[in-house]
């Protein structure tokens, strides 16, 4: 049946969840429903509309942990069975969300294509898309529509299967974090370099705490997606390359900000590959990168700081970590409301610090914490973070989410929680 789309009023949470494993197989098949949709708007308002549904042959996500306990991200997808029973949810970020805080969004409206995947439903379900209000930090509905998994409107055509190289295989994708490297700006003749670069990055990740002690929870693959030309767009210097994923520097006018808006090409590349986290490896030596929670991360292969950029950007895309720096140039305007607690686990406005890392503070630590002995090298509440020098606080003076030092204990804990969730080690479903 075709989509039925309408704007809706805020609906209350009303889910009774079945026991974990049985619940998944009762509601879903072990494959994916990909949802391509448009986000349109400006700095004041936004709307959403579905563009395409695709049936794809693999579901690599958790099967026990169907319901997202974190509520991270600027957007949220919820799937309801008849009777308004919540059977799946997950948060994510998009580049469009960031664009809405730029000067450009104050003077024009745009529409951007995005893509998410959910497990493939066995029966007709209601899919709801919500967006986080920046002023209140609460999710509000954008749209909902009814999806019949038997509909002839769902695209079931196979896409091109790309060569996949197994870098690390430790078990069934449903119980692992499946990390996929995609190449950008590598030609067919440079695929051996891409494989070597991906192995180098994976090896470096598993030497980095806390990933070093959770290596057996990861599968890692490299997917061969050659570009017509080497390199990547550097629009601020008038350089453009014909590449597979249409990535480029100078996102929002920031020279080091490397991203792509082309989510369809990314999802097409992994349509038949188990995939929980995507890192786009760019064939360049220039410093730069980007990362959005549960969307993708991207960085260059050959800069001297490239490995730390990789771990930093994966912190955004995999674990929902915030930037803790405040000295560098950004294009955002008032990215965080000081009247609300940020959703990211590693920054706080002190509006609801109880929900953050208060339990990790050494006894007697003042809040906020002065950057002096005996507190300077311990977990504290230090002013400066989230692109602001005042009124937003970070957990340590130095961390890879600020200045490329090692990941601090607060960030490590957040990463471990996400690994547990993605590998079904932490139960989040609620029994009747």
XYZ file of C-alpha atoms in Angstrom:
432
model
C 0.000 0.000 0.000
C 1.262 3.563 -0.553
C 2.449 5.723 2.344
C -0.114 7.591 4.398
C 1.505 10.745 5.640
C 0.091 13.360 7.956
C 1.276 15.872 10.507
C 0.438 14.829 14.050
C 0.142 16.156 17.560
C 2.426 15.018 20.355
C 1.611 11.469 21.358
C 2.375 9.975 24.755
C 4.654 6.982 25.138
C 2.476 3.912 25.505
C 4.659 0.862 24.850
C 4.370 -2.552 26.524
C 7.445 -4.479 25.462
C 7.731 -8.200 25.006
C 10.679 -10.158 26.410
C 13.797 -9.431 24.416
C 14.748 -12.186 21.961
C 11.225 -13.509 21.469
C 10.041 -9.948 20.988
C 12.331 -9.302 18.050
C 11.420 -12.457 16.135
C 7.737 -11.893 16.820
C 7.807 -8.446 15.252
C 10.709 -8.417 12.784
C 12.575 -10.411 10.176
C 16.379 -10.526 10.138
C 16.648 -7.973 7.346
C 16.322 -4.181 7.070
C 13.795 -1.619 5.961
C 15.710 1.396 4.713
C 13.864 4.701 4.902
C 15.027 7.566 2.716
C 13.373 10.824 3.738
C 13.703 14.570 3.252
C 14.190 17.153 5.975
C 13.220 20.651 4.893
C 13.204 24.016 6.611
C 15.307 26.817 8.040
C 16.470 28.041 11.444
C 12.892 28.512 12.659
C 10.948 25.492 11.437
C 11.408 22.125 9.790
C 9.308 19.357 8.278
C 9.894 15.835 7.016
C 8.543 13.653 4.217
C 9.333 10.076 3.133
C 11.006 9.606 -0.238
C 11.551 5.854 -0.614
C 11.453 2.549 1.234
C 13.851 -0.278 0.395
C 13.948 -3.883 1.560
C 17.566 -4.896 2.233
C 18.821 -8.392 3.115
C 20.776 -7.844 6.356
C 19.961 -6.699 9.902
C 23.149 -6.322 11.957
C 21.766 -4.359 14.888
C 20.822 -5.681 18.323
C 17.969 -8.154 18.504
C 17.548 -8.112 22.279
C 17.983 -4.367 22.775
C 15.242 -3.135 20.465
C 14.392 -0.067 22.541
C 16.987 2.703 22.739
C 17.683 3.625 26.399
C 19.945 6.591 25.666
C 17.670 9.091 23.882
C 20.718 10.535 22.146
C 20.560 12.497 18.921
C 18.676 15.331 17.308
C 16.128 12.958 15.771
C 14.390 9.782 16.870
C 12.616 7.013 15.006
C 9.980 4.902 16.743
C 8.159 1.879 15.370
C 4.767 0.888 16.783
C 2.766 -2.292 16.375
C -1.034 -2.079 16.309
C -2.349 -0.796 19.610
C 0.469 1.734 19.847
C 2.913 -0.866 21.188
C 6.483 0.398 20.890
C 8.611 -2.330 19.324
C 11.720 -0.425 18.153
C 13.389 2.970 18.675
C 16.708 4.626 17.906
C 18.147 8.157 17.933
C 20.440 9.757 15.350
C 21.877 13.041 14.142
C 21.983 14.608 10.682
C 24.047 17.286 8.993
C 20.805 19.154 8.283
C 20.340 19.647 12.011
C 23.713 21.402 12.175
C 22.953 23.484 9.086
C 19.841 24.870 10.807
C 22.117 26.683 13.321
C 24.166 28.470 10.626
C 23.782 32.018 9.300
C 22.623 30.633 5.961
C 19.587 28.977 7.557
C 18.464 32.377 8.835
C 17.969 33.700 5.314
C 16.876 30.672 3.262
C 15.187 27.282 3.430
C 16.640 24.043 2.103
C 15.700 20.366 1.748
C 18.204 17.560 2.444
C 17.854 13.824 1.844
C 18.608 11.523 4.776
C 18.488 7.788 5.326
C 17.969 5.425 8.257
C 17.392 1.681 8.609
C 15.076 -0.226 10.930
C 14.520 -3.978 11.272
C 12.062 -5.287 8.683
C 8.555 -5.590 10.198
C 6.461 -8.737 9.820
C 3.174 -6.815 9.835
C 1.885 -3.319 9.203
C 3.492 -0.854 11.599
C 3.404 2.850 12.324
C 6.708 4.670 11.909
C 7.107 7.949 13.782
C 9.884 10.479 13.221
C 10.575 12.987 15.997
C 12.930 15.963 16.219
C 14.547 17.459 19.291
C 13.575 21.033 20.092
C 16.784 22.896 20.776
C 15.233 25.254 23.327
C 13.733 22.534 25.543
C 15.816 19.488 24.520
C 12.582 17.507 24.160
C 11.481 15.423 21.180
C 8.421 16.524 19.239
C 6.782 14.647 16.334
C 7.574 15.629 12.761
C 5.486 12.990 10.980
C 4.199 9.469 11.131
C 3.098 7.040 8.476
C 1.784 3.527 8.183
C 4.052 0.969 6.495
C 2.792 -2.325 5.134
C 5.838 -4.605 4.626
C 4.039 -6.310 1.708
C 3.471 -3.043 -0.152
C 4.425 -2.927 -3.819
C 5.719 0.596 -3.115
C 8.752 -0.880 -1.297
C 11.762 -1.149 -3.605
C 13.077 -4.723 -3.584
C 15.523 -4.457 -6.480
C 19.071 -5.646 -5.731
C 21.862 -3.094 -5.865
C 25.416 -3.800 -6.963
C 27.261 -6.022 -4.489
C 30.674 -4.567 -3.821
C 33.802 -6.478 -2.904
C 34.135 -6.680 0.878
C 37.366 -7.415 2.725
C 37.120 -8.897 6.212
C 39.577 -7.109 8.479
C 38.311 -8.607 11.721
C 35.600 -11.237 12.190
C 34.645 -12.377 15.682
C 31.093 -13.679 15.332
C 27.446 -13.238 14.382
C 26.729 -9.613 13.342
C 23.655 -9.532 15.612
C 25.906 -9.822 18.672
C 28.762 -7.619 17.488
C 29.499 -4.010 16.617
C 29.902 -4.138 12.844
C 32.293 -1.348 11.823
C 32.517 -0.685 8.090
C 35.184 1.388 6.333
C 34.100 3.044 3.082
C 36.651 4.612 0.703
C 36.295 8.131 -0.673
C 38.634 9.405 -3.351
C 40.401 6.085 -3.882
C 40.454 4.920 -7.510
C 40.234 1.276 -8.535
C 44.035 1.219 -8.754
C 44.236 2.491 -5.153
C 42.086 -0.188 -3.494
C 45.186 -1.911 -2.066
C 46.085 1.377 -0.367
C 42.549 1.626 0.983
C 42.726 -1.888 2.431
C 46.055 -1.089 4.087
C 44.728 2.212 5.437
C 41.607 0.544 6.844
C 43.710 -2.135 8.569
C 45.983 0.551 10.006
C 43.012 2.465 11.395
C 41.414 -0.662 12.866
C 44.678 -1.698 14.505
C 45.042 1.781 16.013
C 41.471 1.744 17.322
C 42.057 -1.494 19.193
C 45.167 -0.080 20.832
C 43.058 2.793 22.206
C 41.277 2.491 25.575
C 38.529 1.423 26.041
C 38.345 -0.292 22.635
C 41.511 -2.239 23.449
C 39.698 -4.433 25.969
C 36.601 -4.960 23.810
C 38.214 -6.098 20.551
C 36.237 -9.341 20.497
C 32.993 -7.369 20.367
C 33.790 -5.969 16.898
C 33.604 -7.166 13.330
C 35.439 -4.889 10.886
C 35.031 -4.794 7.104
C 36.335 -2.690 4.233
C 33.992 -2.203 1.264
C 35.530 -1.475 -2.125
C 33.792 1.545 -3.640
C 36.220 3.066 -6.161
C 36.058 6.709 -7.228
C 36.716 8.050 -10.708
C 39.360 10.447 -9.335
C 41.739 10.515 -6.384
C 41.290 13.004 -3.574
C 38.302 15.006 -2.455
C 36.603 18.375 -3.003
C 38.340 21.396 -1.465
C 35.751 23.940 -2.509
C 37.380 26.858 -0.681
C 40.381 26.440 -2.965
C 38.369 25.766 -6.123
C 39.306 22.062 -6.199
C 36.649 19.517 -7.116
C 36.973 15.757 -7.627
C 34.650 13.153 -9.131
C 34.285 10.783 -6.168
C 31.922 8.036 -5.076
C 30.430 9.743 -2.023
C 30.653 13.433 -2.986
C 32.523 14.447 0.165
C 34.359 17.708 0.616
C 36.085 20.133 2.954
C 34.709 23.608 3.777
C 31.372 22.360 5.100
C 29.524 25.493 6.261
C 32.616 27.469 5.207
C 34.942 25.774 7.766
C 38.109 24.605 6.019
C 38.729 21.534 8.228
C 35.091 20.377 8.321
C 34.908 17.375 5.980
C 31.464 15.848 5.312
C 29.085 14.608 2.638
C 25.365 15.168 2.211
C 25.051 12.100 -0.031
C 23.465 9.603 2.351
C 21.884 7.572 -0.453
C 25.258 6.690 -1.933
C 26.544 5.694 1.500
C 23.561 3.434 2.177
C 23.688 1.980 -1.346
C 27.300 0.916 -0.702
C 26.393 -1.086 2.420
C 22.974 -2.375 1.368
C 24.025 -6.024 1.762
C 26.823 -5.592 4.326
C 26.306 -5.965 8.108
C 26.781 -2.426 9.357
C 26.363 -0.695 12.729
C 28.959 2.082 12.329
C 30.392 3.673 9.192
C 33.724 5.417 8.849
C 34.431 7.079 5.495
C 38.169 6.992 4.857
C 39.207 9.862 2.578
C 42.307 9.564 0.393
C 43.935 12.830 1.469
C 46.647 14.125 3.748
C 44.786 17.276 4.769
C 43.692 17.646 8.388
C 39.953 17.343 8.874
C 36.910 15.208 9.493
C 33.385 15.057 10.871
C 30.988 12.770 12.693
C 27.256 12.577 13.465
C 25.680 10.192 15.938
C 24.378 6.958 14.416
C 24.899 8.403 10.912
C 28.552 8.280 9.844
C 32.028 9.521 10.677
C 34.625 10.671 8.168
C 38.313 11.550 8.163
C 41.420 11.611 6.026
C 43.916 8.775 5.768
C 47.314 10.422 5.651
C 47.562 13.406 7.982
C 49.961 13.107 10.936
C 46.996 13.488 13.324
C 44.686 11.278 11.310
C 44.339 8.392 13.777
C 43.324 10.657 16.647
C 40.841 12.410 14.374
C 39.420 8.980 13.570
C 38.911 8.074 17.227
C 37.497 11.547 17.955
C 34.969 11.408 15.107
C 34.002 7.830 15.950
C 33.280 9.137 19.448
C 30.630 11.372 17.889
C 29.103 8.862 15.499
C 29.229 5.706 17.623
C 28.860 6.869 21.224
C 27.136 10.251 20.877
C 30.008 12.204 22.443
C 30.052 16.001 22.191
C 32.933 18.246 21.199
C 34.557 19.528 24.362
C 36.571 22.258 22.674
C 35.588 25.916 22.657
C 38.579 27.715 21.147
C 38.199 26.638 17.481
C 36.148 28.329 14.777
C 32.686 26.869 14.130
C 29.735 27.943 11.983
C 27.078 27.278 14.609
C 24.990 29.869 16.411
C 23.846 28.977 19.947
C 24.214 25.262 19.288
C 23.178 24.425 22.870
C 20.458 26.022 24.957
C 21.806 26.979 28.377
C 18.332 26.413 29.809
C 18.387 22.683 29.013
C 20.743 19.800 29.747
C 22.576 18.652 26.588
C 21.819 15.060 25.614
C 25.480 14.186 25.051
C 26.981 12.270 28.016
C 30.237 14.267 28.268
C 29.082 17.887 28.604
C 26.692 19.621 30.998
C 25.016 22.965 31.563
C 24.433 21.884 35.199
C 20.683 21.961 34.587
C 20.599 18.210 35.284
C 24.111 17.236 36.276
C 22.713 14.306 38.287
C 22.144 12.528 34.965
C 25.748 12.919 33.854
C 29.041 12.014 35.565
C 28.351 13.257 39.093
C 28.811 9.702 40.384
C 32.384 9.714 39.001
C 33.580 12.817 40.867
C 36.206 12.268 43.589
C 34.907 13.046 47.051
C 35.022 16.736 47.861
C 35.214 17.927 44.230
C 33.686 21.418 43.931
C 31.125 22.024 41.184
C 32.108 23.854 39.026
C 35.701 22.702 39.456
C 38.686 25.099 39.422
C 41.398 24.169 36.954
C 44.127 23.938 39.567
C 45.683 21.409 41.946
C 44.514 19.030 43.292
C 41.656 18.875 40.754
C 43.321 19.641 37.422
C 44.199 16.054 36.466
C 41.092 14.370 37.848
C 37.472 14.065 36.785
C 35.699 17.311 37.564
C 33.314 19.881 36.090
C 35.535 22.292 34.157
C 34.122 25.319 32.395
C 34.421 25.382 28.623
C 33.009 22.906 26.112
C 30.370 22.465 23.438
C 31.801 25.453 21.471
C 31.378 27.828 24.439
C 34.036 29.124 26.826
C 31.415 29.859 29.501
C 28.400 28.070 30.990
C 29.023 24.634 29.448
C 31.254 22.205 31.333
C 33.433 19.217 30.430
C 34.598 16.326 32.663
C 38.384 16.699 32.337
C 40.857 19.337 31.254
C 42.255 17.133 28.498
C 40.398 14.524 26.444
C 40.379 13.322 22.852
C 37.030 15.065 22.445
C 38.793 18.365 23.110
C 42.480 18.326 22.238
C 43.465 14.861 21.031
C 44.691 13.556 24.397
C 43.460 10.107 25.466
C 39.752 9.537 25.984
C 38.789 10.553 29.528
C 37.027 8.159 31.946
C 33.621 9.747 31.300
C 33.919 9.295 27.533
C 35.259 5.779 27.974
C 32.264 4.844 30.097
C 29.884 6.166 27.440
C 31.656 4.119 24.762
C 31.491 0.952 26.869
C 27.772 1.464 27.472
C 27.198 1.759 23.720
C 29.248 -1.369 23.006
C 27.178 -3.250 25.594
C 23.947 -2.024 24.031
C 24.964 -2.848 20.466
C 26.158 -6.338 21.425
C 23.043 -7.173 23.477
C 25.047 -7.342 26.692
C 22.786 -4.823 28.464
C 19.092 -5.584 28.715
C 16.861 -2.594 28.056
C 13.533 -4.204 27.197
C 10.883 -4.068 29.927
C 8.773 -7.140 30.590
C 5.001 -6.849 30.962
